[in-house]
Amino acid sequence: MTRRIVICSSYLPYDAPDPPPNRDLEDLVNFCKPKSWDLLVGCDSNSQHSVWGSSDVNPRGESLLECLMTTEL
């Protein structure tokens, strides 16, 4: 059986009008998920949350954490 893995790098600017994830990243998740392809994302999200060791939590971090949990990334 062949295993497909998609690897991407993403930068989410701190001054973006919308919280993370951006539309491109959402589209990539939605592309990979129904095909059962693994997705590995390296990302500078400019998001802070204690879950990944930050001493602060900001709205961007809360939004990104919610996305990670609901998409099972």
PDB file of N, CA and C in Angstrom:
ATOM      1  N   MET A   1       0.842  -1.175   0.000  1.00  0.00           N
ATOM      2  CA  MET A   1       0.000   0.000   0.000  1.00  0.00           C
ATOM      3  C   MET A   1       0.892   1.245   0.000  1.00  0.00           C
ATOM      4  N   THR A   2       0.553   2.189  -0.834  1.00  0.00           N
ATOM      5  CA  THR A   2       1.289   3.442  -0.909  1.00  0.00           C
ATOM      6  C   THR A   2       0.720   4.439   0.084  1.00  0.00           C
ATOM      7  N   ARG A   3       1.596   5.074   0.811  1.00  0.00           N
ATOM      8  CA  ARG A   3       1.185   6.090   1.785  1.00  0.00           C
ATOM      9  C   ARG A   3       1.547   7.460   1.223  1.00  0.00           C
ATOM     10  N   ARG A   4       0.590   8.342   1.189  1.00  0.00           N
ATOM     11  CA  ARG A   4       0.813   9.690   0.670  1.00  0.00           C
ATOM     12  C   ARG A   4       0.972  10.663   1.834  1.00  0.00           C
ATOM     13  N   ILE A   5       2.001  11.483   1.738  1.00  0.00           N
ATOM     14  CA  ILE A   5       2.256  12.506   2.747  1.00  0.00           C
ATOM     15  C   ILE A   5       2.445  13.837   2.035  1.00  0.00           C
ATOM     16  N   VAL A   6       1.687  14.824   2.446  1.00  0.00           N
ATOM     17  CA  VAL A   6       1.831  16.179   1.921  1.00  0.00           C
ATOM     18  C   VAL A   6       2.575  16.987   2.976  1.00  0.00           C
ATOM     19  N   ILE A   7       3.640  17.655   2.556  1.00  0.00           N
ATOM     20  CA  ILE A   7       4.439  18.474   3.461  1.00  0.00           C
ATOM     21  C   ILE A   7       4.344  19.917   2.999  1.00  0.00           C
ATOM     22  N   CYS A   8       4.031  20.803   3.921  1.00  0.00           N
ATOM     23  CA  CYS A   8       3.944  22.215   3.542  1.00  0.00           C
ATOM     24  C   CYS A   8       4.539  23.099   4.626  1.00  0.00           C
ATOM     25  N   SER A   9       4.889  24.286   4.210  1.00  0.00           N
ATOM     26  CA  SER A   9       5.372  25.317   5.116  1.00  0.00           C
ATOM     27  C   SER A   9       4.417  26.490   5.007  1.00  0.00           C
ATOM     28  N   SER A  10       4.071  27.077   6.144  1.00  0.00           N
ATOM     29  CA  SER A  10       3.089  28.156   6.132  1.00  0.00           C
ATOM     30  C   SER A  10       3.532  29.285   7.054  1.00  0.00           C
ATOM     31  N   TYR A  11       3.326  30.504   6.603  1.00  0.00           N
ATOM     32  CA  TYR A  11       3.574  31.679   7.432  1.00  0.00           C
ATOM     33  C   TYR A  11       2.261  32.421   7.570  1.00  0.00           C
ATOM     34  N   LEU A  12       1.843  32.665   8.804  1.00  0.00           N
ATOM     35  CA  LEU A  12       0.601  33.377   9.074  1.00  0.00           C
ATOM     36  C   LEU A  12       0.952  34.687   9.769  1.00  0.00           C
ATOM     37  N   PRO A  13       0.961  35.791   9.035  1.00  0.00           N
ATOM     38  CA  PRO A  13       1.412  37.068   9.585  1.00  0.00           C
ATOM     39  C   PRO A  13       0.594  37.511  10.796  1.00  0.00           C
ATOM     40  N   TYR A  14       1.266  38.135  11.744  1.00  0.00           N
ATOM     41  CA  TYR A  14       0.599  38.599  12.965  1.00  0.00           C
ATOM     42  C   TYR A  14      -0.448  39.658  12.683  1.00  0.00           C
ATOM     43  N   ASP A  15      -0.297  40.373  11.570  1.00  0.00           N
ATOM     44  CA  ASP A  15      -1.236  41.456  11.267  1.00  0.00           C
ATOM     45  C   ASP A  15      -2.286  41.063  10.223  1.00  0.00           C
ATOM     46  N   ALA A  16      -2.445  39.750  10.005  1.00  0.00           N
ATOM     47  CA  ALA A  16      -3.473  39.283   9.069  1.00  0.00           C
ATOM     48  C   ALA A  16      -4.856  39.643   9.617  1.00  0.00           C
ATOM     49  N   PRO A  17      -5.779  40.012   8.734  1.00  0.00           N
ATOM     50  CA  PRO A  17      -7.107  40.425   9.209  1.00  0.00           C
ATOM     51  C   PRO A  17      -7.918  39.293   9.845  1.00  0.00           C
ATOM     52  N   ASP A  18      -7.668  38.056   9.424  1.00  0.00           N
ATOM     53  CA  ASP A  18      -8.409  36.914   9.961  1.00  0.00           C
ATOM     54  C   ASP A  18      -7.503  36.083  10.859  1.00  0.00           C
ATOM     55  N   PRO A  19      -8.073  35.463  11.889  1.00  0.00           N
ATOM     56  CA  PRO A  19      -7.263  34.616  12.768  1.00  0.00           C
ATOM     57  C   PRO A  19      -6.860  33.334  12.044  1.00  0.00           C
ATOM     58  N   PRO A  20      -5.816  32.669  12.528  1.00  0.00           N
ATOM     59  CA  PRO A  20      -5.401  31.423  11.885  1.00  0.00           C
ATOM     60  C   PRO A  20      -6.449  30.338  12.076  1.00  0.00           C
ATOM     61  N   PRO A  21      -6.495  29.385  11.199  1.00  0.00           N
ATOM     62  CA  PRO A  21      -5.640  29.224  10.029  1.00  0.00           C
ATOM     63  C   PRO A  21      -6.147  30.069   8.871  1.00  0.00           C
ATOM     64  N   ASN A  22      -5.275  30.311   7.909  1.00  0.00           N
ATOM     65  CA  ASN A  22      -5.726  31.069   6.743  1.00  0.00           C
ATOM     66  C   ASN A  22      -6.451  30.146   5.762  1.00  0.00           C
ATOM     67  N   ARG A  23      -7.041  30.724   4.773  1.00  0.00           N
ATOM     68  CA  ARG A  23      -7.860  29.969   3.814  1.00  0.00           C
ATOM     69  C   ARG A  23      -7.040  28.925   3.062  1.00  0.00           C
ATOM     70  N   ASP A  24      -5.808  29.264   2.701  1.00  0.00           N
ATOM     71  CA  ASP A  24      -4.966  28.304   1.978  1.00  0.00           C
ATOM     72  C   ASP A  24      -4.721  27.049   2.807  1.00  0.00           C
ATOM     73  N   LEU A  25      -4.455  27.228   4.093  1.00  0.00           N
ATOM     74  CA  LEU A  25      -4.215  26.077   4.959  1.00  0.00           C
ATOM     75  C   LEU A  25      -5.491  25.264   5.155  1.00  0.00           C
ATOM     76  N   GLU A  26      -6.612  25.937   5.322  1.00  0.00           N
ATOM     77  CA  GLU A  26      -7.895  25.230   5.424  1.00  0.00           C
ATOM     78  C   GLU A  26      -8.171  24.423   4.156  1.00  0.00           C
ATOM     79  N   ASP A  27      -7.901  25.020   3.002  1.00  0.00           N
ATOM     80  CA  ASP A  27      -8.114  24.320   1.730  1.00  0.00           C
ATOM     81  C   ASP A  27      -7.230  23.082   1.624  1.00  0.00           C
ATOM     82  N   LEU A  28      -5.986  23.190   2.078  1.00  0.00           N
ATOM     83  CA  LEU A  28      -5.081  22.047   2.020  1.00  0.00           C
ATOM     84  C   LEU A  28      -5.566  20.918   2.934  1.00  0.00           C
ATOM     85  N   VAL A  29      -6.012  21.256   4.127  1.00  0.00           N
ATOM     86  CA  VAL A  29      -6.569  20.247   5.039  1.00  0.00           C
ATOM     87  C   VAL A  29      -7.777  19.576   4.390  1.00  0.00           C
ATOM     88  N   ASN A  30      -8.655  20.369   3.812  1.00  0.00           N
ATOM     89  CA  ASN A  30      -9.862  19.829   3.172  1.00  0.00           C
ATOM     90  C   ASN A  30      -9.543  19.012   1.928  1.00  0.00           C
ATOM     91  N   PHE A  31      -8.417  19.261   1.300  1.00  0.00           N
ATOM     92  CA  PHE A  31      -7.980  18.473   0.150  1.00  0.00           C
ATOM     93  C   PHE A  31      -7.437  17.115   0.599  1.00  0.00           C
ATOM     94  N   CYS A  32      -6.644  17.113   1.663  1.00  0.00           N
ATOM     95  CA  CYS A  32      -5.977  15.888   2.112  1.00  0.00           C
ATOM     96  C   CYS A  32      -6.892  14.940   2.880  1.00  0.00           C
ATOM     97  N   LYS A  33      -7.766  15.490   3.689  1.00  0.00           N
ATOM     98  CA  LYS A  33      -8.567  14.674   4.606  1.00  0.00           C
ATOM     99  C   LYS A  33      -9.414  13.601   3.902  1.00  0.00           C
ATOM    100  N   PRO A  34     -10.218  13.932   2.880  1.00  0.00           N
ATOM    101  CA  PRO A  34     -11.041  12.882   2.266  1.00  0.00           C
ATOM    102  C   PRO A  34     -10.225  11.811   1.539  1.00  0.00           C
ATOM    103  N   LYS A  35      -8.992  12.136   1.198  1.00  0.00           N
ATOM    104  CA  LYS A  35      -8.117  11.174   0.526  1.00  0.00           C
ATOM    105  C   LYS A  35      -7.323  10.338   1.532  1.00  0.00           C
ATOM    106  N   SER A  36      -7.469  10.673   2.827  1.00  0.00           N
ATOM    107  CA  SER A  36      -6.711  10.020   3.904  1.00  0.00           C
ATOM    108  C   SER A  36      -5.207  10.184   3.712  1.00  0.00           C
ATOM    109  N   TRP A  37      -4.801  11.326   3.160  1.00  0.00           N
ATOM    110  CA  TRP A  37      -3.386  11.635   3.015  1.00  0.00           C
ATOM    111  C   TRP A  37      -2.903  12.284   4.301  1.00  0.00           C
ATOM    112  N   ASP A  38      -1.718  11.895   4.738  1.00  0.00           N
ATOM    113  CA  ASP A  38      -1.116  12.539   5.900  1.00  0.00           C
ATOM    114  C   ASP A  38      -0.685  13.951   5.519  1.00  0.00           C
ATOM    115  N   LEU A  39      -0.760  14.853   6.482  1.00  0.00           N
ATOM    116  CA  LEU A  39      -0.377  16.242   6.247  1.00  0.00           C
ATOM    117  C   LEU A  39       0.569  16.683   7.350  1.00  0.00           C
ATOM    118  N   LEU A  40       1.743  17.132   6.958  1.00  0.00           N
ATOM    119  CA  LEU A  40       2.738  17.652   7.891  1.00  0.00           C
ATOM    120  C   LEU A  40       2.915  19.132   7.588  1.00  0.00           C
ATOM    121  N   VAL A  41       2.622  19.974   8.584  1.00  0.00           N
ATOM    122  CA  VAL A  41       2.681  21.424   8.394  1.00  0.00           C
ATOM    123  C   VAL A  41       3.733  22.010   9.329  1.00  0.00           C
ATOM    124  N   GLY A  42       4.694  22.703   8.745  1.00  0.00           N
ATOM    125  CA  GLY A  42       5.620  23.525   9.516  1.00  0.00           C
ATOM    126  C   GLY A  42       5.095  24.947   9.424  1.00  0.00           C
ATOM    127  N   CYS A  43       4.901  25.595  10.557  1.00  0.00           N
ATOM    128  CA  CYS A  43       4.176  26.864  10.505  1.00  0.00           C
ATOM    129  C   CYS A  43       4.696  27.878  11.516  1.00  0.00           C
ATOM    130  N   ASP A  44       4.881  29.108  11.047  1.00  0.00           N
ATOM    131  CA  ASP A  44       5.070  30.252  11.939  1.00  0.00           C
ATOM    132  C   ASP A  44       3.725  30.953  11.956  1.00  0.00           C
ATOM    133  N   SER A  45       2.953  30.705  12.992  1.00  0.00           N
ATOM    134  CA  SER A  45       1.573  31.199  13.029  1.00  0.00           C
ATOM    135  C   SER A  45       1.425  32.506  13.797  1.00  0.00           C
ATOM    136  N   ASN A  46       2.510  32.950  14.437  1.00  0.00           N
ATOM    137  CA  ASN A  46       2.424  34.155  15.268  1.00  0.00           C
ATOM    138  C   ASN A  46       1.260  34.055  16.251  1.00  0.00           C
ATOM    139  N   SER A  47       1.079  32.858  16.791  1.00  0.00           N
ATOM    140  CA  SER A  47      -0.012  32.567  17.725  1.00  0.00           C
ATOM    141  C   SER A  47       0.587  32.074  19.032  1.00  0.00           C
ATOM    142  N   GLN A  48       0.035  32.522  20.117  1.00  0.00           N
ATOM    143  CA  GLN A  48       0.554  32.137  21.424  1.00  0.00           C
ATOM    144  C   GLN A  48      -0.497  31.356  22.201  1.00  0.00           C
ATOM    145  N   HIS A  49      -0.043  30.237  22.779  1.00  0.00           N
ATOM    146  CA  HIS A  49      -0.925  29.444  23.636  1.00  0.00           C
ATOM    147  C   HIS A  49      -0.067  28.598  24.566  1.00  0.00           C
ATOM    148  N   SER A  50      -0.538  28.416  25.769  1.00  0.00           N
ATOM    149  CA  SER A  50       0.203  27.631  26.755  1.00  0.00           C
ATOM    150  C   SER A  50       0.332  26.167  26.344  1.00  0.00           C
ATOM    151  N   VAL A  51      -0.546  25.685  25.484  1.00  0.00           N
ATOM    152  CA  VAL A  51      -0.486  24.292  25.030  1.00  0.00           C
ATOM    153  C   VAL A  51       0.845  24.002  24.343  1.00  0.00           C
ATOM    154  N   TRP A  52       1.400  24.962  23.619  1.00  0.00           N
ATOM    155  CA  TRP A  52       2.691  24.745  22.974  1.00  0.00           C
ATOM    156  C   TRP A  52       3.809  25.526  23.656  1.00  0.00           C
ATOM    157  N   GLY A  53       3.630  25.813  24.946  1.00  0.00           N
ATOM    158  CA  GLY A  53       4.719  26.326  25.761  1.00  0.00           C
ATOM    159  C   GLY A  53       4.837  27.831  25.890  1.00  0.00           C
ATOM    160  N   SER A  54       3.938  28.583  25.316  1.00  0.00           N
ATOM    161  CA  SER A  54       3.987  30.034  25.451  1.00  0.00           C
ATOM    162  C   SER A  54       3.525  30.431  26.851  1.00  0.00           C
ATOM    163  N   SER A  55       4.085  31.512  27.356  1.00  0.00           N
ATOM    164  CA  SER A  55       3.657  32.002  28.669  1.00  0.00           C
ATOM    165  C   SER A  55       2.411  32.874  28.564  1.00  0.00           C
ATOM    166  N   ASP A  56       1.954  33.113  27.359  1.00  0.00           N
ATOM    167  CA  ASP A  56       0.788  33.957  27.109  1.00  0.00           C
ATOM    168  C   ASP A  56      -0.180  33.207  26.196  1.00  0.00           C
ATOM    169  N   VAL A  57      -1.436  33.601  26.233  1.00  0.00           N
ATOM    170  CA  VAL A  57      -2.448  33.069  25.315  1.00  0.00           C
ATOM    171  C   VAL A  57      -3.090  34.266  24.635  1.00  0.00           C
ATOM    172  N   ASN A  58      -3.104  34.245  23.290  1.00  0.00           N
ATOM    173  CA  ASN A  58      -3.772  35.332  22.573  1.00  0.00           C
ATOM    174  C   ASN A  58      -4.905  34.760  21.721  1.00  0.00           C
ATOM    175  N   PRO A  59      -5.785  35.608  21.190  1.00  0.00           N
ATOM    176  CA  PRO A  59      -6.910  35.115  20.386  1.00  0.00           C
ATOM    177  C   PRO A  59      -6.469  34.293  19.177  1.00  0.00           C
ATOM    178  N   ARG A  60      -5.337  34.645  18.588  1.00  0.00           N
ATOM    179  CA  ARG A  60      -4.819  33.858  17.456  1.00  0.00           C
ATOM    180  C   ARG A  60      -4.481  32.440  17.914  1.00  0.00           C
ATOM    181  N   GLY A  61      -3.895  32.326  19.102  1.00  0.00           N
ATOM    182  CA  GLY A  61      -3.565  31.012  19.644  1.00  0.00           C
ATOM    183  C   GLY A  61      -4.804  30.190  19.938  1.00  0.00           C
ATOM    184  N   GLU A  62      -5.823  30.828  20.486  1.00  0.00           N
ATOM    185  CA  GLU A  62      -7.074  30.119  20.759  1.00  0.00           C
ATOM    186  C   GLU A  62      -7.713  29.630  19.464  1.00  0.00           C
ATOM    187  N   SER A  63      -7.694  30.466  18.434  1.00  0.00           N
ATOM    188  CA  SER A  63      -8.274  30.092  17.146  1.00  0.00           C
ATOM    189  C   SER A  63      -7.508  28.934  16.510  1.00  0.00           C
ATOM    190  N   LEU A  64      -6.184  29.005  16.557  1.00  0.00           N
ATOM    191  CA  LEU A  64      -5.374  27.938  15.970  1.00  0.00           C
ATOM    192  C   LEU A  64      -5.563  26.631  16.731  1.00  0.00           C
ATOM    193  N   LEU A  65      -5.594  26.686  18.059  1.00  0.00           N
ATOM    194  CA  LEU A  65      -5.798  25.472  18.850  1.00  0.00           C
ATOM    195  C   LEU A  65      -7.144  24.834  18.525  1.00  0.00           C
ATOM    196  N   GLU A  66      -8.181  25.638  18.406  1.00  0.00           N
ATOM    197  CA  GLU A  66      -9.496  25.097  18.045  1.00  0.00           C
ATOM    198  C   GLU A  66      -9.438  24.392  16.694  1.00  0.00           C
ATOM    199  N   CYS A  67      -8.754  24.994  15.732  1.00  0.00           N
ATOM    200  CA  CYS A  67      -8.611  24.372  14.410  1.00  0.00           C
ATOM    201  C   CYS A  67      -7.864  23.048  14.506  1.00  0.00           C
ATOM    202  N   LEU A  68      -6.757  23.031  15.241  1.00  0.00           N
ATOM    203  CA  LEU A  68      -5.970  21.809  15.374  1.00  0.00           C
ATOM    204  C   LEU A  68      -6.792  20.685  15.994  1.00  0.00           C
ATOM    205  N   MET A  69      -7.606  21.020  16.972  1.00  0.00           N
ATOM    206  CA  MET A  69      -8.411  20.000  17.646  1.00  0.00           C
ATOM    207  C   MET A  69      -9.574  19.519  16.780  1.00  0.00           C
ATOM    208  N   THR A  70     -10.230  20.419  16.072  1.00  0.00           N
ATOM    209  CA  THR A  70     -11.395  20.010  15.277  1.00  0.00           C
ATOM    210  C   THR A  70     -11.000  19.283  13.995  1.00  0.00           C
ATOM    211  N   THR A  71      -9.810  19.556  13.483  1.00  0.00           N
ATOM    212  CA  THR A  71      -9.364  18.874  12.263  1.00  0.00           C
ATOM    213  C   THR A  71      -8.482  17.674  12.577  1.00  0.00           C
ATOM    214  N   GLU A  72      -8.202  17.461  13.864  1.00  0.00           N
ATOM    215  CA  GLU A  72      -7.360  16.355  14.325  1.00  0.00           C
ATOM    216  C   GLU A  72      -5.957  16.416  13.734  1.00  0.00           C
ATOM    217  N   LEU A  73      -5.442  17.624  13.562  1.00  0.00           N
ATOM    218  CA  LEU A  73      -4.061  17.769  13.078  1.00  0.00           C
ATOM    219  C   LEU A  73      -3.097  17.620  14.234  1.00  0.00           C
TER     220      LEU A  73
END
